[in-house]
PDB file of C-alpha atoms in Angstrom:
ATOM      1  CA  UNK A   1    -225.101   6.727 -90.766  1.00 70.00           C
ATOM      2  CA  UNK A   2    -226.218   8.332 -87.569  1.00 73.00           C
ATOM      3  CA  UNK A   3    -226.397  12.108 -87.552  1.00 87.00           C
ATOM      4  CA  UNK A   4    -226.981  14.582 -84.767  1.00 94.00           C
ATOM      5  CA  UNK A   5    -227.972  17.982 -86.050  1.00 95.00           C
ATOM      6  CA  UNK A   6    -228.325  21.144 -84.024  1.00 97.00           C
ATOM      7  CA  UNK A   7    -230.340  24.182 -84.932  1.00 97.00           C
ATOM      8  CA  UNK A   8    -229.751  26.973 -85.271  1.00 97.00           C
ATOM      9  CA  UNK A   9    -226.136  26.892 -86.400  1.00 94.00           C
ATOM     10  CA  UNK A  10    -225.625  30.480 -85.230  1.00 95.00           C
ATOM     11  CA  UNK A  11    -227.657  32.775 -83.012  1.00 97.00           C
ATOM     12  CA  UNK A  12    -227.136  36.398 -82.070  1.00 97.00           C
ATOM     13  CA  UNK A  13    -229.227  37.704 -79.186  1.00 97.00           C
ATOM     14  CA  UNK A  14    -229.398  40.901 -77.192  1.00 97.00           C
ATOM     15  CA  UNK A  15    -228.314  40.539 -73.592  1.00 97.00           C
ATOM     16  CA  UNK A  16    -231.348  39.662 -71.527  1.00 97.00           C
ATOM     17  CA  UNK A  17    -233.135  37.800 -74.308  1.00 98.00           C
ATOM     18  CA  UNK A  18    -233.793  34.091 -74.106  1.00 98.00           C
ATOM     19  CA  UNK A  19    -232.033  31.504 -76.277  1.00 98.00           C
ATOM     20  CA  UNK A  20    -232.804  27.932 -77.267  1.00 98.00           C
ATOM     21  CA  UNK A  21    -230.791  25.374 -79.216  1.00 98.00           C
ATOM     22  CA  UNK A  22    -232.284  22.135 -80.455  1.00 98.00           C
ATOM     23  CA  UNK A  23    -230.511  18.839 -80.906  1.00 98.00           C
ATOM     24  CA  UNK A  24    -232.025  16.242 -83.247  1.00 97.00           C
ATOM     25  CA  UNK A  25    -230.716  12.731 -83.731  1.00 96.00           C
ATOM     26  CA  UNK A  26    -231.571  10.428 -86.628  1.00 94.00           C
ATOM     27  CA  UNK A  27    -231.538   7.487 -84.199  1.00 94.00           C
ATOM     28  CA  UNK A  28    -232.616   6.884 -80.615  1.00 95.00           C
ATOM     29  CA  UNK A  29    -230.109   7.914 -77.978  1.00 95.00           C
ATOM     30  CA  UNK A  30    -229.500   6.166 -74.680  1.00 93.00           C
ATOM     31  CA  UNK A  31    -228.355   9.439 -73.114  1.00 94.00           C
ATOM     32  CA  UNK A  32    -227.761  13.053 -74.041  1.00 96.00           C
ATOM     33  CA  UNK A  33    -224.969  15.259 -72.804  1.00 96.00           C
ATOM     34  CA  UNK A  34    -224.416  18.967 -73.289  1.00 97.00           C
ATOM     35  CA  UNK A  35    -221.083  20.751 -73.557  1.00 97.00           C
ATOM     36  CA  UNK A  36    -220.103  24.417 -73.772  1.00 97.00           C
ATOM     37  CA  UNK A  37    -217.043  25.659 -75.616  1.00 96.00           C
ATOM     38  CA  UNK A  38    -216.029  29.256 -74.949  1.00 96.00           C
ATOM     39  CA  UNK A  39    -214.275  31.119 -77.786  1.00 93.00           C
ATOM     40  CA  UNK A  40    -210.666  29.962 -77.869  1.00 91.00           C
ATOM     41  CA  UNK A  41    -211.407  27.218 -75.361  1.00 93.00           C
ATOM     42  CA  UNK A  42    -212.284  23.569 -75.316  1.00 94.00           C
ATOM     43  CA  UNK A  43    -215.613  21.811 -74.760  1.00 95.00           C
ATOM     44  CA  UNK A  44    -216.601  21.517 -71.117  1.00 95.00           C
ATOM     45  CA  UNK A  45    -219.233  19.103 -69.877  1.00 94.00           C
ATOM     46  CA  UNK A  46    -222.403  20.739 -68.561  1.00 96.00           C
ATOM     47  CA  UNK A  47    -224.958  18.033 -67.843  1.00 96.00           C
ATOM     48  CA  UNK A  48    -226.322  14.617 -68.749  1.00 95.00           C
ATOM     49  CA  UNK A  49    -229.917  13.475 -69.246  1.00 96.00           C
ATOM     50  CA  UNK A  50    -230.851   9.806 -69.369  1.00 94.00           C
ATOM     51  CA  UNK A  51    -234.602   9.380 -68.932  1.00 96.00           C
ATOM     52  CA  UNK A  52    -237.271   9.983 -71.545  1.00 97.00           C
ATOM     53  CA  UNK A  53    -238.860  13.394 -70.997  1.00 97.00           C
ATOM     54  CA  UNK A  54    -236.299  14.339 -68.361  1.00 97.00           C
ATOM     55  CA  UNK A  55    -235.861  18.016 -67.532  1.00 98.00           C
ATOM     56  CA  UNK A  56    -232.951  19.430 -65.574  1.00 97.00           C
ATOM     57  CA  UNK A  57    -232.090  22.967 -64.579  1.00 97.00           C
ATOM     58  CA  UNK A  58    -228.822  24.697 -63.838  1.00 96.00           C
ATOM     59  CA  UNK A  59    -229.532  28.274 -62.771  1.00 96.00           C
ATOM     60  CA  UNK A  60    -230.674  29.988 -65.994  1.00 98.00           C
ATOM     61  CA  UNK A  61    -230.144  26.877 -68.145  1.00 98.00           C
ATOM     62  CA  UNK A  62    -232.912  24.339 -68.717  1.00 98.00           C
ATOM     63  CA  UNK A  63    -232.177  21.042 -70.443  1.00 98.00           C
ATOM     64  CA  UNK A  64    -234.801  18.685 -71.806  1.00 98.00           C
ATOM     65  CA  UNK A  65    -234.633  15.171 -73.268  1.00 98.00           C
ATOM     66  CA  UNK A  66    -237.448  14.314 -75.650  1.00 97.00           C
ATOM     67  CA  UNK A  67    -240.011  11.604 -74.989  1.00 96.00           C
ATOM     68  CA  UNK A  68    -238.764   9.570 -77.955  1.00 96.00           C
ATOM     69  CA  UNK A  69    -235.139  10.096 -76.863  1.00 96.00           C
ATOM     70  CA  UNK A  70    -234.232  11.416 -80.302  1.00 97.00           C
ATOM     71  CA  UNK A  71    -234.079  15.096 -79.494  1.00 97.00           C
ATOM     72  CA  UNK A  72    -233.080  17.488 -76.785  1.00 98.00           C
ATOM     73  CA  UNK A  73    -233.073  21.190 -76.107  1.00 98.00           C
ATOM     74  CA  UNK A  74    -231.090  23.698 -74.107  1.00 98.00           C
ATOM     75  CA  UNK A  75    -232.843  26.896 -73.102  1.00 98.00           C
ATOM     76  CA  UNK A  76    -231.076  29.873 -71.551  1.00 98.00           C
ATOM     77  CA  UNK A  77    -233.216  32.473 -69.810  1.00 98.00           C
ATOM     78  CA  UNK A  78    -232.095  36.102 -69.830  1.00 98.00           C
ATOM     79  CA  UNK A  79    -228.779  35.589 -71.571  1.00 98.00           C
ATOM     80  CA  UNK A  80    -225.631  37.232 -70.295  1.00 97.00           C
ATOM     81  CA  UNK A  81    -222.371  37.988 -72.085  1.00 97.00           C
ATOM     82  CA  UNK A  82    -220.794  35.096 -70.191  1.00 97.00           C
ATOM     83  CA  UNK A  83    -223.090  32.714 -72.083  1.00 98.00           C
ATOM     84  CA  UNK A  84    -221.171  33.348 -75.308  1.00 98.00           C
ATOM     85  CA  UNK A  85    -219.793  30.188 -76.877  1.00 97.00           C
ATOM     86  CA  UNK A  86    -220.686  27.104 -78.833  1.00 96.00           C
ATOM     87  CA  UNK A  87    -223.071  24.583 -77.301  1.00 97.00           C
ATOM     88  CA  UNK A  88    -222.774  20.944 -78.321  1.00 96.00           C
ATOM     89  CA  UNK A  89    -225.017  18.030 -77.586  1.00 97.00           C
ATOM     90  CA  UNK A  90    -223.630  14.479 -77.630  1.00 94.00           C
ATOM     91  CA  UNK A  91    -224.890  11.032 -76.885  1.00 91.00           C
ATOM     92  CA  UNK A  92    -224.746   7.294 -77.387  1.00 89.00           C
ATOM     93  CA  UNK A  93    -226.698   5.643 -80.160  1.00 90.00           C
ATOM     94  CA  UNK A  94    -228.994   3.146 -78.437  1.00 91.00           C
ATOM     95  CA  UNK A  95    -228.280   0.417 -80.968  1.00 89.00           C
ATOM     96  CA  UNK A  96    -224.578   0.734 -81.759  1.00 87.00           C
ATOM     97  CA  UNK A  97    -223.591   2.594 -78.561  1.00 82.00           C
ATOM     98  CA  UNK A  98    -221.475   4.822 -80.759  1.00 85.00           C
ATOM     99  CA  UNK A  99    -220.836   8.212 -79.154  1.00 87.00           C
ATOM    100  CA  UNK A 100    -221.416  11.172 -81.416  1.00 88.00           C
ATOM    101  CA  UNK A 101    -221.370  14.960 -81.092  1.00 92.00           C
ATOM    102  CA  UNK A 102    -223.939  17.285 -82.558  1.00 94.00           C
ATOM    103  CA  UNK A 103    -223.021  19.995 -85.040  1.00 94.00           C
ATOM    104  CA  UNK A 104    -223.086  22.745 -82.410  1.00 95.00           C
ATOM    105  CA  UNK A 105    -224.815  26.094 -82.027  1.00 96.00           C
ATOM    106  CA  UNK A 106    -222.683  29.202 -81.766  1.00 96.00           C
ATOM    107  CA  UNK A 107    -224.216  31.843 -79.510  1.00 97.00           C
ATOM    108  CA  UNK A 108    -223.248  35.505 -79.513  1.00 97.00           C
ATOM    109  CA  UNK A 109    -224.693  37.839 -76.916  1.00 97.00           C
ATOM    110  CA  UNK A 110    -224.735  41.538 -77.718  1.00 95.00           C
ATOM    111  CA  UNK A 111    -224.403  43.858 -74.736  1.00 90.00           C
TER     112      UNK A 111
ATOM    113  CA  UNK B   1    -207.907  22.678 -64.845  1.00 55.00           C
ATOM    114  CA  UNK B   2    -209.533  19.657 -66.436  1.00 62.00           C
ATOM    115  CA  UNK B   3    -206.803  17.134 -65.697  1.00 94.00           C
ATOM    116  CA  UNK B   4    -206.012  16.704 -69.384  1.00 97.00           C
ATOM    117  CA  UNK B   5    -202.954  18.463 -70.764  1.00 97.00           C
ATOM    118  CA  UNK B   6    -201.807  18.816 -74.332  1.00 98.00           C
ATOM    119  CA  UNK B   7    -198.511  19.933 -75.812  1.00 97.00           C
ATOM    120  CA  UNK B   8    -197.679  21.892 -77.767  1.00 97.00           C
ATOM    121  CA  UNK B   9    -200.513  24.390 -77.599  1.00 97.00           C
ATOM    122  CA  UNK B  10    -199.598  25.834 -80.983  1.00 97.00           C
ATOM    123  CA  UNK B  11    -197.719  24.240 -83.866  1.00 97.00           C
ATOM    124  CA  UNK B  12    -196.768  25.513 -87.288  1.00 96.00           C
ATOM    125  CA  UNK B  13    -195.307  22.968 -89.673  1.00 93.00           C
ATOM    126  CA  UNK B  14    -194.476  22.557 -93.308  1.00 91.00           C
ATOM    127  CA  UNK B  15    -195.955  19.828 -95.432  1.00 90.00           C
ATOM    128  CA  UNK B  16    -192.745  17.813 -95.367  1.00 88.00           C
ATOM    129  CA  UNK B  17    -192.211  17.982 -91.597  1.00 89.00           C
ATOM    130  CA  UNK B  18    -192.802  15.270 -89.041  1.00 94.00           C
ATOM    131  CA  UNK B  19    -194.173  16.308 -85.679  1.00 96.00           C
ATOM    132  CA  UNK B  20    -196.028  14.767 -82.758  1.00 97.00           C
ATOM    133  CA  UNK B  21    -198.817  15.970 -80.519  1.00 98.00           C
ATOM    134  CA  UNK B  22    -198.879  14.783 -76.929  1.00 98.00           C
ATOM    135  CA  UNK B  23    -201.765  14.330 -74.542  1.00 98.00           C
ATOM    136  CA  UNK B  24    -201.650  13.312 -70.903  1.00 98.00           C
ATOM    137  CA  UNK B  25    -204.542  12.735 -68.548  1.00 97.00           C
ATOM    138  CA  UNK B  26    -204.337  12.709 -64.758  1.00 95.00           C
ATOM    139  CA  UNK B  27    -207.885  11.542 -64.126  1.00 93.00           C
ATOM    140  CA  UNK B  28    -207.349   7.789 -63.977  1.00 92.00           C
ATOM    141  CA  UNK B  29    -209.478   7.253 -67.068  1.00 93.00           C
ATOM    142  CA  UNK B  30    -209.106   4.276 -69.366  1.00 93.00           C
ATOM    143  CA  UNK B  31    -210.339   5.748 -72.630  1.00 94.00           C
ATOM    144  CA  UNK B  32    -208.670   8.460 -74.682  1.00 95.00           C
ATOM    145  CA  UNK B  33    -209.712  10.204 -77.860  1.00 95.00           C
ATOM    146  CA  UNK B  34    -208.405  12.433 -80.610  1.00 97.00           C
ATOM    147  CA  UNK B  35    -210.808  14.947 -82.177  1.00 96.00           C
ATOM    148  CA  UNK B  36    -210.311  17.388 -85.023  1.00 96.00           C
ATOM    149  CA  UNK B  37    -212.148  20.695 -84.911  1.00 95.00           C
ATOM    150  CA  UNK B  38    -212.106  22.851 -88.032  1.00 92.00           C
ATOM    151  CA  UNK B  39    -213.585  26.309 -88.343  1.00 82.00           C
ATOM    152  CA  UNK B  40    -216.639  25.278 -90.264  1.00 72.00           C
ATOM    153  CA  UNK B  41    -217.134  21.670 -89.243  1.00 76.00           C
ATOM    154  CA  UNK B  42    -218.435  19.958 -86.128  1.00 77.00           C
ATOM    155  CA  UNK B  43    -216.175  18.007 -83.838  1.00 89.00           C
ATOM    156  CA  UNK B  44    -214.780  15.082 -85.800  1.00 90.00           C
ATOM    157  CA  UNK B  45    -213.828  12.019 -83.818  1.00 91.00           C
ATOM    158  CA  UNK B  46    -210.576  10.612 -85.211  1.00 94.00           C
ATOM    159  CA  UNK B  47    -209.414   7.813 -82.925  1.00 95.00           C
ATOM    160  CA  UNK B  48    -210.547   6.063 -79.757  1.00 93.00           C
ATOM    161  CA  UNK B  49    -208.404   4.018 -77.402  1.00 94.00           C
ATOM    162  CA  UNK B  50    -209.822   1.847 -74.636  1.00 90.00           C
ATOM    163  CA  UNK B  51    -207.339   0.349 -72.211  1.00 90.00           C
ATOM    164  CA  UNK B  52    -204.506   1.190 -74.662  1.00 89.00           C
ATOM    165  CA  UNK B  53    -206.180  -0.641 -77.545  1.00 90.00           C
ATOM    166  CA  UNK B  54    -207.447   1.273 -80.552  1.00 90.00           C
ATOM    167  CA  UNK B  55    -211.171   0.649 -80.811  1.00 88.00           C
ATOM    168  CA  UNK B  56    -212.157   3.235 -83.370  1.00 84.00           C
ATOM    169  CA  UNK B  57    -210.558   4.808 -86.429  1.00 84.00           C
ATOM    170  CA  UNK B  58    -212.966   6.986 -88.316  1.00 82.00           C
ATOM    171  CA  UNK B  59    -211.405   6.722 -91.782  1.00 85.00           C
ATOM    172  CA  UNK B  60    -208.538   8.995 -90.838  1.00 93.00           C
ATOM    173  CA  UNK B  61    -205.778   9.392 -93.480  1.00 94.00           C
ATOM    174  CA  UNK B  62    -202.602   7.473 -92.762  1.00 94.00           C
ATOM    175  CA  UNK B  63    -200.620  10.710 -92.455  1.00 95.00           C
ATOM    176  CA  UNK B  64    -202.100  10.786 -88.936  1.00 97.00           C
ATOM    177  CA  UNK B  65    -200.707   7.997 -86.771  1.00 96.00           C
ATOM    178  CA  UNK B  66    -201.867   7.604 -83.172  1.00 97.00           C
ATOM    179  CA  UNK B  67    -199.975   5.922 -80.380  1.00 96.00           C
ATOM    180  CA  UNK B  68    -201.172   5.023 -76.897  1.00 96.00           C
ATOM    181  CA  UNK B  69    -198.351   3.588 -74.787  1.00 95.00           C
ATOM    182  CA  UNK B  70    -200.459   3.523 -71.620  1.00 94.00           C
ATOM    183  CA  UNK B  71    -203.832   4.671 -70.370  1.00 91.00           C
ATOM    184  CA  UNK B  72    -202.496   8.089 -69.373  1.00 95.00           C
ATOM    185  CA  UNK B  73    -200.692   9.091 -72.556  1.00 97.00           C
ATOM    186  CA  UNK B  74    -201.781   9.546 -76.120  1.00 97.00           C
ATOM    187  CA  UNK B  75    -199.784  10.764 -79.079  1.00 98.00           C
ATOM    188  CA  UNK B  76    -200.684  11.828 -82.590  1.00 98.00           C
ATOM    189  CA  UNK B  77    -197.798  11.543 -85.013  1.00 97.00           C
ATOM    190  CA  UNK B  78    -198.040  13.791 -88.040  1.00 96.00           C
ATOM    191  CA  UNK B  79    -196.213  13.520 -91.352  1.00 94.00           C
ATOM    192  CA  UNK B  80    -196.629  14.974 -94.832  1.00 94.00           C
ATOM    193  CA  UNK B  81    -199.723  16.903 -93.813  1.00 94.00           C
ATOM    194  CA  UNK B  82    -201.790  19.085 -96.112  1.00 94.00           C
ATOM    195  CA  UNK B  83    -202.905  22.694 -95.529  1.00 94.00           C
ATOM    196  CA  UNK B  84    -206.484  21.460 -95.081  1.00 93.00           C
ATOM    197  CA  UNK B  85    -205.280  19.562 -91.991  1.00 95.00           C
ATOM    198  CA  UNK B  86    -204.884  22.887 -90.211  1.00 96.00           C
ATOM    199  CA  UNK B  87    -207.285  22.762 -87.278  1.00 96.00           C
ATOM    200  CA  UNK B  88    -207.608  22.513 -83.517  1.00 96.00           C
ATOM    201  CA  UNK B  89    -206.743  19.002 -82.367  1.00 98.00           C
ATOM    202  CA  UNK B  90    -208.417  18.098 -79.125  1.00 97.00           C
ATOM    203  CA  UNK B  91    -207.599  15.213 -76.868  1.00 98.00           C
ATOM    204  CA  UNK B  92    -210.171  13.882 -74.448  1.00 96.00           C
ATOM    205  CA  UNK B  93    -210.439  11.134 -71.886  1.00 95.00           C
ATOM    206  CA  UNK B  94    -213.304   9.328 -70.232  1.00 93.00           C
ATOM    207  CA  UNK B  95    -214.032   6.450 -67.957  1.00 89.00           C
ATOM    208  CA  UNK B  96    -215.630   3.788 -70.194  1.00 75.00           C
ATOM    209  CA  UNK B  97    -219.117   2.968 -69.069  1.00 70.00           C
ATOM    210  CA  UNK B  98    -222.620   4.260 -69.245  1.00 59.00           C
ATOM    211  CA  UNK B  99    -221.876   7.929 -69.744  1.00 72.00           C
ATOM    212  CA  UNK B 100    -218.501   8.355 -71.475  1.00 79.00           C
ATOM    213  CA  UNK B 101    -218.436  11.995 -70.344  1.00 88.00           C
ATOM    214  CA  UNK B 102    -215.573  13.559 -72.250  1.00 91.00           C
ATOM    215  CA  UNK B 103    -212.939  15.582 -70.435  1.00 94.00           C
ATOM    216  CA  UNK B 104    -211.103  17.665 -72.981  1.00 96.00           C
ATOM    217  CA  UNK B 105    -207.631  19.079 -73.022  1.00 97.00           C
ATOM    218  CA  UNK B 106    -206.999  22.647 -74.192  1.00 96.00           C
ATOM    219  CA  UNK B 107    -206.095  21.491 -77.698  1.00 97.00           C
ATOM    220  CA  UNK B 108    -203.227  22.039 -80.096  1.00 97.00           C
ATOM    221  CA  UNK B 109    -203.776  24.702 -82.741  1.00 96.00           C
ATOM    222  CA  UNK B 110    -202.066  23.270 -85.833  1.00 97.00           C
ATOM    223  CA  UNK B 111    -201.207  25.293 -88.914  1.00 96.00           C
ATOM    224  CA  UNK B 112    -199.817  23.508 -91.959  1.00 95.00           C
ATOM    225  CA  UNK B 113    -198.044  25.768 -94.419  1.00 93.00           C
TER     226      UNK B 113
END
């Protein structure tokens, strides 16, 4: 069945360093969404990308949707302690339209 | 904050107990979801309801029984659970359509003794 894997599973960075998480789907996605879950919290929607090769920015966060619409990335520039949490990608399979979450990347930022 | 509330926030139950989790959304959405989140597993979609009709059941054991009386309320009835069912149970809602952006509730932290 369809799988959406994220790498890395865990990442520890020093405050001020950059961070990237990659989201890879086994099938083509019609859209990609990113969520952030703070420790002890629940996932909160960040952004959606729809077009092939699309890039969107939110302050220090840069989101990219791959040309083949099978992968995506989230890049954080100059991490801060407030960036701590787990980042999930999610999207609809283009064929089945089934909505599936990625495995998540847990980010820890060391002050 | 998100328009989706869940009660209780924490629940401890024995394996022979029967309990129910409640979810209510105030966003006017027509789709509601139950997810299970364990410590070492990704978000697992359990059930999906669209316009009160169950449209997805991802091979969930029968000891979990969902109920959706209307588009704003969703329940998860629990009975004879196992310790491995201990997890965070998240409810979400969305407006069915092109994006299905999920709006999550705060979750119920369930511990099965």
